[in-house]
mmCIF file of C-alpha atoms in Angstrom:
data_model
loop_
_atom_site.group_PDB
_atom_site.id
_atom_site.type_symbol
_atom_site.label_atom_id
_atom_site.label_comp_id
_atom_site.label_asym_id
_atom_site.label_seq_id
_atom_site.Cartn_x
_atom_site.Cartn_y
_atom_site.Cartn_z
ATOM 1 C CA MET A 14 97.921 116.193 117.533
ATOM 2 C CA ARG A 15 94.715 114.290 117.935
ATOM 3 C CA SER A 16 94.437 111.971 120.995
ATOM 4 C CA ILE A 17 93.409 108.381 120.463
ATOM 5 C CA TRP A 18 92.720 107.431 124.082
ATOM 6 C CA ASN A 19 91.999 109.277 127.266
ATOM 7 C CA GLY A 20 92.628 107.897 130.779
ATOM 8 C CA ALA A 21 95.198 108.113 133.512
ATOM 9 C CA ILE A 22 98.587 106.754 134.631
ATOM 10 C CA SER A 23 98.383 104.850 137.900
ATOM 11 C CA PHE A 24 101.641 105.479 139.797
ATOM 12 C CA GLY A 25 100.997 103.873 143.155
ATOM 13 C CA LEU A 26 98.262 106.045 144.674
ATOM 14 C CA VAL A 27 99.136 108.857 142.308
ATOM 15 C CA ARG A 28 96.873 109.327 139.291
ATOM 16 C CA ILE A 29 97.995 111.364 136.296
ATOM 17 C CA PRO A 30 95.196 112.300 133.757
ATOM 18 C CA ILE A 31 96.693 111.836 130.294
ATOM 19 C CA LYS A 32 95.947 111.695 126.561
ATOM 20 C CA LEU A 33 97.500 109.094 124.360
ATOM 21 C CA VAL A 34 98.918 110.534 121.072
ATOM 22 C CA ASN A 35 100.560 108.613 118.169
ATOM 23 C CA ALA A 36 104.241 109.376 118.220
ATOM 24 C CA THR A 37 104.954 108.114 114.707
ATOM 25 C CA GLU A 38 103.346 108.356 111.288
ATOM 26 C CA SER A 39 103.622 106.375 108.052
ATOM 27 C CA ARG A 40 105.085 108.127 105.102
ATOM 28 C CA THR A 41 104.536 105.175 102.752
ATOM 29 C CA VAL A 42 103.287 106.002 99.246
ATOM 30 C CA LEU A 43 99.850 104.446 99.000
ATOM 31 C CA PHE A 44 98.427 102.653 95.982
ATOM 32 C CA ARG A 45 94.836 101.771 94.952
ATOM 33 C CA GLN A 46 93.719 98.592 93.238
ATOM 34 C CA ILE A 47 92.272 99.425 89.784
ATOM 35 C CA HIS A 48 90.829 97.543 86.824
ATOM 36 C CA ALA A 49 93.641 97.379 84.235
ATOM 37 C CA PRO A 50 91.433 97.830 81.073
ATOM 38 C CA ASP A 51 89.526 100.897 82.096
ATOM 39 C CA GLY A 52 91.309 102.197 85.356
ATOM 40 C CA GLY A 53 88.155 101.798 87.482
ATOM 41 C CA ARG A 54 88.663 101.439 91.157
ATOM 42 C CA ILE A 55 88.389 98.022 92.764
ATOM 43 C CA ARG A 56 86.339 98.314 96.022
ATOM 44 C CA HIS A 57 85.663 95.819 98.697
ATOM 45 C CA ARG A 58 82.019 95.886 99.816
ATOM 46 C CA LYS A 59 80.700 94.544 103.141
ATOM 47 C CA VAL A 60 77.882 92.170 102.469
ATOM 48 C CA CYS A 61 75.617 90.302 104.868
ATOM 49 C CA GLU A 62 75.788 86.641 103.801
ATOM 50 C CA LEU A 63 72.184 86.003 105.176
ATOM 51 C CA GLU A 64 70.447 88.944 103.493
ATOM 52 C CA ASP A 65 72.850 88.989 100.480
ATOM 53 C CA ARG A 66 73.005 92.780 100.520
ATOM 54 C CA GLU A 67 75.667 95.453 101.248
ATOM 55 C CA VAL A 68 75.321 96.906 104.797
ATOM 56 C CA ALA A 69 76.342 100.318 106.203
ATOM 57 C CA GLN A 70 79.043 100.635 108.772
ATOM 58 C CA ALA A 71 76.450 101.687 111.449
ATOM 59 C CA GLU A 72 74.985 98.220 111.182
ATOM 60 C CA ILE A 73 78.164 96.346 111.809
ATOM 61 C CA VAL A 74 79.285 95.261 115.296
ATOM 62 C CA ARG A 75 81.963 92.801 116.452
ATOM 63 C CA GLY A 76 81.172 89.135 117.236
ATOM 64 C CA TYR A 77 82.997 86.175 118.637
ATOM 65 C CA GLU A 78 82.689 82.788 116.851
ATOM 66 C CA ASP A 79 82.160 80.016 119.222
ATOM 67 C CA ALA A 80 83.433 76.410 118.813
ATOM 68 C CA ASP A 81 80.116 75.284 117.360
ATOM 69 C CA GLY A 82 80.082 78.072 114.785
ATOM 70 C CA SER A 83 77.575 80.284 116.559
ATOM 71 C CA ILE A 84 78.327 84.016 116.801
ATOM 72 C CA ILE A 85 78.171 85.869 120.041
ATOM 73 C CA PRO A 86 77.762 89.680 119.519
ATOM 74 C CA ILE A 87 80.083 91.841 121.658
ATOM 75 C CA THR A 88 79.321 95.569 121.927
ATOM 76 C CA ASP A 89 81.345 98.558 123.127
ATOM 77 C CA GLU A 90 79.161 98.593 126.227
ATOM 78 C CA ASP A 91 80.049 94.986 126.911
ATOM 79 C CA LEU A 92 83.796 95.775 126.659
ATOM 80 C CA ALA A 93 83.346 98.770 128.965
ATOM 81 C CA HIS A 94 82.401 96.395 131.755
ATOM 82 C CA LEU A 95 85.551 94.259 131.521
ATOM 83 C CA PRO A 96 86.698 93.395 135.137
ATOM 84 C CA ILE A 97 90.180 94.714 134.689
ATOM 85 C CA PRO A 98 91.656 98.078 135.935
ATOM 86 C CA THR A 99 93.576 98.836 132.722
ATOM 87 C CA VAL A 100 90.474 99.659 130.597
ATOM 88 C CA LYS A 101 90.978 103.359 131.357
ATOM 89 C CA THR A 102 94.335 103.237 133.244
ATOM 90 C CA ILE A 103 97.880 102.822 132.321
ATOM 91 C CA GLU A 104 98.930 100.821 135.445
ATOM 92 C CA ILE A 105 102.665 100.986 136.243
ATOM 93 C CA VAL A 106 103.710 97.703 137.694
ATOM 94 C CA ALA A 107 107.532 97.954 137.886
ATOM 95 C CA PHE A 108 110.584 100.095 137.196
ATOM 96 C CA VAL A 109 113.566 98.359 135.528
ATOM 97 C CA PRO A 110 116.924 99.311 133.723
ATOM 98 C CA ALA A 111 116.241 100.071 130.031
ATOM 99 C CA ASP A 112 118.677 97.388 128.965
ATOM 100 C CA ARG A 113 116.404 94.676 130.548
ATOM 101 C CA ILE A 114 114.004 95.297 127.574
ATOM 102 C CA ASP A 115 114.611 93.118 124.570
ATOM 103 C CA PRO A 116 114.269 95.366 121.411
ATOM 104 C CA LEU A 117 112.381 92.532 119.741
ATOM 105 C CA GLN A 118 109.469 93.393 122.106
ATOM 106 C CA LEU A 119 109.232 97.057 120.888
ATOM 107 C CA ASP A 120 105.981 97.938 119.146
ATOM 108 C CA ALA A 121 104.191 101.193 118.382
ATOM 109 C CA ALA A 122 105.162 104.414 120.129
ATOM 110 C CA TYR A 123 102.883 106.960 121.787
ATOM 111 C CA TYR A 124 103.305 110.409 123.501
ATOM 112 C CA LEU A 125 101.616 110.671 126.924
ATOM 113 C CA ALA A 126 100.289 114.227 127.063
ATOM 114 C CA ALA A 127 99.273 115.751 130.391
ATOM 115 C CA ASN A 128 95.444 116.214 130.356
ATOM 116 C CA GLY A 129 94.587 119.484 132.117
ATOM 117 C CA ALA A 130 96.279 121.750 134.714
ATOM 118 C CA ARG A 131 95.934 119.240 137.533
ATOM 119 C CA ALA A 132 98.030 116.705 135.695
ATOM 120 C CA ALA A 133 101.086 119.033 135.379
ATOM 121 C CA LYS A 134 102.682 118.423 138.786
ATOM 122 C CA PRO A 135 102.303 114.563 138.952
ATOM 123 C CA TYR A 136 103.292 114.288 135.282
ATOM 124 C CA THR A 137 106.478 116.276 136.015
ATOM 125 C CA LEU A 138 107.159 114.259 139.123
ATOM 126 C CA LEU A 139 107.080 110.973 137.199
ATOM 127 C CA ARG A 140 109.209 112.381 134.382
ATOM 128 C CA GLU A 141 111.889 113.577 136.740
ATOM 129 C CA ALA A 142 111.817 110.445 138.800
ATOM 130 C CA LEU A 143 112.394 108.401 135.594
ATOM 131 C CA LYS A 144 115.292 110.728 134.602
ATOM 132 C CA ARG A 145 116.971 110.555 137.988
ATOM 133 C CA SER A 146 116.673 106.764 138.313
ATOM 134 C CA ASN A 147 117.892 106.006 134.835
ATOM 135 C CA ARG A 148 115.130 103.372 134.615
ATOM 136 C CA VAL A 149 111.965 102.834 132.524
ATOM 137 C CA ALA A 150 108.556 102.059 133.868
ATOM 138 C CA ILE A 151 106.697 98.835 132.822
ATOM 139 C CA ALA A 152 102.935 99.267 132.631
ATOM 140 C CA LYS A 153 99.758 97.435 131.511
ATOM 141 C CA PHE A 154 97.032 99.138 129.540
ATOM 142 C CA ALA A 155 94.079 98.251 127.290
ATOM 143 C CA LEU A 156 93.787 99.498 123.759
ATOM 144 C CA TYR A 157 91.928 98.439 120.623
ATOM 145 C CA GLY A 158 90.134 95.540 122.385
ATOM 146 C CA ARG A 159 93.050 93.812 124.132
ATOM 147 C CA GLU A 160 95.344 94.366 127.147
ATOM 148 C CA ARG A 161 98.901 95.336 126.238
ATOM 149 C CA LEU A 162 102.220 95.784 127.864
ATOM 150 C CA GLY A 163 104.038 99.156 127.726
ATOM 151 C CA MET A 164 107.350 100.839 128.542
ATOM 152 C CA LEU A 165 107.401 104.420 129.695
ATOM 153 C CA ARG A 166 110.541 106.532 129.217
ATOM 154 C CA VAL A 167 111.539 110.149 128.951
ATOM 155 C CA ALA A 168 112.094 111.965 125.641
ATOM 156 C CA GLY A 169 112.989 115.616 126.112
ATOM 157 C CA ASP A 170 110.292 117.061 128.331
ATOM 158 C CA ALA A 171 107.722 114.393 127.407
ATOM 159 C CA ILE A 172 106.942 110.932 128.567
ATOM 160 C CA VAL A 173 106.844 108.338 125.742
ATOM 161 C CA MET A 174 105.205 104.916 125.934
ATOM 162 C CA HIS A 175 106.349 102.097 123.762
ATOM 163 C CA GLY A 176 103.910 99.252 123.243
ATOM 164 C CA LEU A 177 105.647 95.980 124.065
ATOM 165 C CA LEU A 178 104.868 92.514 122.757
ATOM 166 C CA TRP A 179 104.152 90.035 125.569
ATOM 167 C CA PRO A 180 107.192 87.753 126.087
ATOM 168 C CA ASP A 181 105.375 84.714 124.712
ATOM 169 C CA GLU A 182 104.693 86.685 121.399
ATOM 170 C CA VAL A 183 108.388 86.797 120.624
ATOM 171 C CA ARG A 184 109.590 83.710 118.839
ATOM 172 C CA ALA A 185 112.741 81.891 119.818
ATOM 173 C CA PRO A 186 115.480 82.155 117.186
ATOM 174 C CA GLU A 187 115.499 78.398 116.543
ATOM 175 C CA GLY A 188 117.034 77.285 113.217
ATOM 176 C CA VAL A 189 118.224 80.890 112.353
ATOM 177 C CA ALA A 190 121.928 80.686 113.168
ATOM 178 C CA PRO A 191 124.177 78.522 110.862
ATOM 179 C CA ASP A 192 124.294 74.873 111.923
ATOM 180 C CA ALA A 193 127.866 74.322 110.853
ATOM 181 C CA ASN A 194 130.856 74.904 113.168
ATOM 182 C CA VAL A 195 132.628 78.080 112.008
ATOM 183 C CA THR A 196 136.016 79.259 113.157
ATOM 184 C CA ILE A 197 136.703 83.076 112.995
ATOM 185 C CA ARG A 198 140.398 84.032 113.083
ATOM 186 C CA ASP A 199 141.749 86.949 115.089
ATOM 187 C CA LYS A 200 142.790 88.735 111.849
ATOM 188 C CA GLU A 201 139.225 88.566 110.524
ATOM 189 C CA LEU A 202 137.868 89.999 113.784
ATOM 190 C CA ASP A 203 140.560 92.742 113.840
ATOM 191 C CA LEU A 204 139.640 93.700 110.209
ATOM 192 C CA ALA A 205 135.935 93.713 111.071
ATOM 193 C CA ASP A 206 136.710 96.143 113.972
ATOM 194 C CA VAL A 207 138.738 98.389 111.646
ATOM 195 C CA LEU A 208 135.916 98.401 109.134
ATOM 196 C CA MET A 209 133.352 99.330 111.847
ATOM 197 C CA ASP A 210 135.673 102.158 113.107
ATOM 198 C CA THR A 211 136.215 103.452 109.563
ATOM 199 C CA LEU A 212 132.510 103.593 108.773
ATOM 200 C CA GLY A 213 132.029 105.294 112.124
ATOM 201 C CA GLU A 214 128.750 106.762 113.366
ATOM 202 C CA ILE A 215 125.970 108.646 111.556
ATOM 203 C CA ASP A 216 123.276 111.145 112.474
ATOM 204 C CA LEU A 217 120.054 109.210 111.939
ATOM 205 C CA GLY A 218 118.408 112.461 110.946
ATOM 206 C CA ASP A 219 120.517 112.403 107.789
ATOM 207 C CA LEU A 220 118.941 109.162 106.624
ATOM 208 C CA HIS A 221 116.035 109.399 104.137
ATOM 209 C CA ASP A 222 113.706 107.003 102.383
ATOM 210 C CA GLU A 223 115.405 106.916 98.967
ATOM 211 C CA TYR A 224 112.781 104.291 97.659
ATOM 212 C CA ARG A 225 109.877 106.631 98.505
ATOM 213 C CA LYS A 226 111.699 109.593 96.834
ATOM 214 C CA ALA A 227 112.258 107.591 93.615
ATOM 215 C CA LEU A 228 108.657 106.353 93.653
ATOM 216 C CA GLU A 229 107.368 109.986 93.889
ATOM 217 C CA GLU A 230 109.603 110.924 90.856
ATOM 218 C CA VAL A 231 107.904 108.092 88.893
ATOM 219 C CA ILE A 232 104.482 109.246 89.904
ATOM 220 C CA ILE A 233 105.316 112.959 88.964
ATOM 221 C CA ALA A 234 106.633 111.756 85.545
ATOM 222 C CA LYS A 235 103.496 109.715 84.921
ATOM 223 C CA ALA A 236 101.170 112.564 86.030
ATOM 224 C CA THR A 237 102.931 115.178 83.899
ATOM 225 C CA GLY A 238 103.624 113.049 80.836
ATOM 226 C CA GLU A 239 107.435 113.239 81.257
ATOM 227 C CA ALA A 240 109.873 110.468 80.539
ATOM 228 C CA LEU A 241 110.317 108.049 83.402
ATOM 229 C CA PRO A 242 113.631 108.303 85.191
ATOM 230 C CA GLU A 243 116.305 105.812 84.093
ATOM 231 C CA ALA A 244 117.117 103.079 86.474
ATOM 232 C CA PRO A 245 120.855 102.723 87.215
ATOM 233 C CA GLU A 246 122.711 99.900 85.529
ATOM 234 C CA PRO A 247 123.313 97.059 88.106
ATOM 235 C CA THR A 248 127.035 96.542 88.647
ATOM 236 C CA ALA A 249 128.224 92.949 88.912
ATOM 237 C CA PRO A 250 130.246 92.484 92.069
ATOM 238 C CA GLY A 251 133.803 91.370 91.509
ATOM 239 C CA ARG A 252 134.962 88.029 92.649
ATOM 240 C CA ILE A 253 136.277 88.120 96.237
ATOM 241 C CA PRO A 254 138.646 85.131 96.883
ATOM 242 C CA ASP A 255 138.215 85.065 100.670
ATOM 243 C CA LEU A 256 136.764 86.799 103.684
ATOM 244 C CA VAL A 257 140.019 88.598 104.547
ATOM 245 C CA THR A 258 140.337 90.173 101.137
ATOM 246 C CA ALA A 259 136.742 91.247 101.252
ATOM 247 C CA LEU A 260 137.268 92.978 104.634
ATOM 248 C CA GLU A 261 140.477 94.644 103.395
ATOM 249 C CA GLU A 262 138.713 95.882 100.212
ATOM 250 C CA SER A 263 135.805 97.161 102.302
ATOM 251 C CA VAL A 264 138.112 99.111 104.582
ATOM 252 C CA ARG A 265 139.867 100.608 101.644
ATOM 253 C CA ALA A 266 136.549 101.626 100.037
ATOM 254 C CA ALA A 267 135.301 103.083 103.312
ATOM 255 C CA HIS A 268 138.499 105.175 103.725
ATOM 256 C CA GLU A 269 138.071 106.484 100.126
ATOM 257 C CA SER A 270 134.359 107.243 100.696
ATOM 258 C CA ARG A 271 135.089 109.168 103.972
ATOM 259 C CA ALA A 272 137.985 111.033 102.380
ATOM 260 C CA GLY A 273 135.590 112.251 99.658
ATOM 261 C CA ARG A 274 133.099 113.532 102.281
ATOM 262 C CA GLU A 275 135.491 115.008 104.748
ATOM 263 C CA PRO A 276 138.448 117.468 104.212
ATOM 264 C CA ALA A 277 141.924 116.060 104.797
ATOM 265 C CA PRO A 278 143.460 116.702 108.191
ATOM 266 C CA ALA A 279 145.903 119.331 106.637
ATOM 267 C CA ALA A 280 142.918 121.026 104.987
ATOM 268 C CA ARG A 281 141.037 121.067 108.320
ATOM 269 C CA LYS A 282 143.939 122.616 110.085
ATOM 270 C CA ALA A 283 144.360 125.321 107.385
ATOM 271 C CA ALA A 284 140.683 126.049 107.518
ATOM 272 C CA ALA A 285 140.760 126.311 111.235
ATOM 273 C CA LYS A 286 143.866 128.594 111.110
ATOM 274 C CA LYS A 287 142.129 130.795 108.460
ATOM 275 C CA THR A 288 138.968 130.993 110.588
ATOM 276 C CA ALA A 289 141.093 131.981 113.736
ATOM 277 C CA ALA A 290 142.956 134.611 111.650
ATOM 278 C CA GLY A 291 139.700 135.950 110.359
ATOM 279 C CA LYS A 292 138.401 136.263 113.848
ATOM 280 C CA THR A 293 141.550 137.977 115.079
ATOM 281 C CA GLY A 294 141.428 140.480 112.176
ATOM 282 C CA THR A 295 137.738 141.168 112.921
ATOM 283 C CA LYS A 296 138.465 141.892 116.634
ATOM 284 C CA LYS A 297 141.540 144.125 115.693
ATOM 285 C CA ALA A 298 139.354 146.106 113.223
ATOM 286 C CA ALA A 299 136.686 146.639 115.849
ATOM 287 C CA ALA A 300 139.359 147.737 118.364
ATOM 288 C CA ASP A 301 140.823 150.172 115.732
ATOM 289 C CA LYS A 302 137.474 151.516 114.992
ATOM 290 C CA ALA A 303 136.715 152.099 118.723
ATOM 291 C CA GLU A 304 140.075 154.002 119.009
ATOM 292 C CA GLY A 305 139.349 156.173 115.916
ATOM 293 C CA LYS A 306 141.978 154.567 113.684
ATOM 294 C CA GLU A 307 141.500 154.374 110.035
ATOM 295 C CA ALA A 308 141.014 151.068 108.332
ATOM 296 C CA PRO A 309 143.689 149.739 105.931
ATOM 297 C CA THR A 310 143.599 151.278 102.510
ATOM 298 C CA GLY A 311 143.473 147.947 100.660
ATOM 299 C CA LYS A 312 140.115 147.773 98.865
ATOM 300 C CA PRO A 313 138.303 144.450 98.542
ATOM 301 C CA SER A 314 137.314 143.454 95.134
ATOM 302 C CA PRO A 315 133.625 144.209 94.528
ATOM 303 C CA PRO A 316 131.250 141.254 94.517
ATOM 304 C CA ALA A 317 130.446 139.738 91.101
ATOM 305 C CA LYS A 318 127.147 141.028 89.731
ATOM 306 C CA ARG A 319 124.476 138.451 88.990
ATOM 307 C CA THR A 320 123.495 138.701 85.352
ATOM 308 C CA PRO A 321 119.821 138.952 84.433
ATOM 309 C CA ALA A 322 120.047 135.742 82.449
ATOM 310 C CA GLY A 323 121.528 133.867 85.359
ATOM 311 C CA SER A 324 118.775 135.195 87.612
ATOM 312 C CA ALA A 325 116.040 134.279 85.199
ATOM 313 C CA ALA A 326 117.475 130.775 84.807
ATOM 314 C CA LYS A 327 117.538 130.256 88.543
ATOM 315 C CA GLY A 328 114.051 131.565 88.845
ATOM 316 C CA ALA A 329 112.793 129.213 86.177
ATOM 317 C CA LYS A 330 114.553 126.242 87.797
ATOM 318 C CA LYS A 331 112.884 127.238 91.183
ATOM 319 C CA ALA A 332 109.509 127.579 89.579
ATOM 320 C CA ALA A 333 109.837 124.132 87.911
ATOM 321 C CA SER A 334 110.855 122.630 91.226
ATOM 322 C CA GLY A 335 107.731 124.168 92.766
ATOM 323 C CA ARG A 336 105.479 122.749 90.094
ATOM 324 C CA ARG A 337 106.937 119.291 90.569
ATOM 325 C CA LYS A 338 106.511 119.519 94.324
ATOM 326 C CA THR A 339 102.898 120.622 93.923
ATOM 327 C CA THR A 340 102.253 117.771 91.527
ATOM 328 C CA ALA A 341 103.632 115.186 94.063
ATOM 329 C CA GLU A 342 101.482 116.747 96.886
ATOM 330 C CA ASN A 343 98.380 116.625 94.724
ATOM 331 C CA THR A 344 99.130 113.044 93.672
ATOM 332 C CA ALA A 345 99.658 111.901 97.259
ATOM 333 C CA SER A 346 96.497 113.860 98.358
ATOM 334 C CA ARG A 347 94.398 112.107 95.648
ATOM 335 C CA ASP A 348 95.760 108.687 96.826
ATOM 336 C CA HIS A 349 94.848 109.378 100.547
ATOM 337 C CA SER A 350 91.561 110.950 99.791
ATOM 338 C CA ALA A 351 90.581 108.139 97.385
#
């Protein structure tokens, strides 16, 4: 992974040379603006308003507009002389429990990679100290022309830094909650608890971006001249007379959904018993073989042969899937390269 910043972690008098690497990436399907009548690309050109001509990127520098409208040029060399220690240093200022950090403050995430052999031991020391203390480190660092706040924590064998918004950048939730006085009955809370327990937990790795998947299918269909996929018919929600009924119906639907995904308790027990019996039989057969005993005479039925037609159909389906995947990759590549 390509580093976006090189510097060091300042941990008291300990300095840890590190490289900053983006920990996340965007999977968003990108679009371009085009001219509807002829499909020509719409481009934004950078033009100098004084010379009325397009200028190259090499001629462009940053500038600060003063109160009187005058522009003060600011170069990279000017920024390198900022009188703050965090220009090339992630300066740890405190260690706090993780629950002290408001999730509203969390921003972009970065991996902190040890930069060179001499960074290995202090890097490992900081990582193990964070693990043992069950705390996170709060640090200040400068990136992209401004000083930022960060939170360092352990992820596996690596140290991760989350950018944090400054506390005054998080808005107070004024006017967000309902103004009216609302009374929640115990039965409603009990049903909400049952619904949460019924829905249970989920492995976040099982969640996928269905919108992006559907969008890629539309792009493939347009690129290959196929018919566009049909959108599902919207189902009108039934009338729910009150909150308790809505909760009860939700619990029932959640039970049915879970029953469809998981085997019933009796089926789970039977499967476990069958698995245990299979293991016992396997162990007995191995023991008999070791003692020179003959195996039982019962012959298992031979496996069903795959017909050539079935194999050909499966191969054709796999080839079609490969063509569709290649088309999606080519389409995405054209979008990014364009």
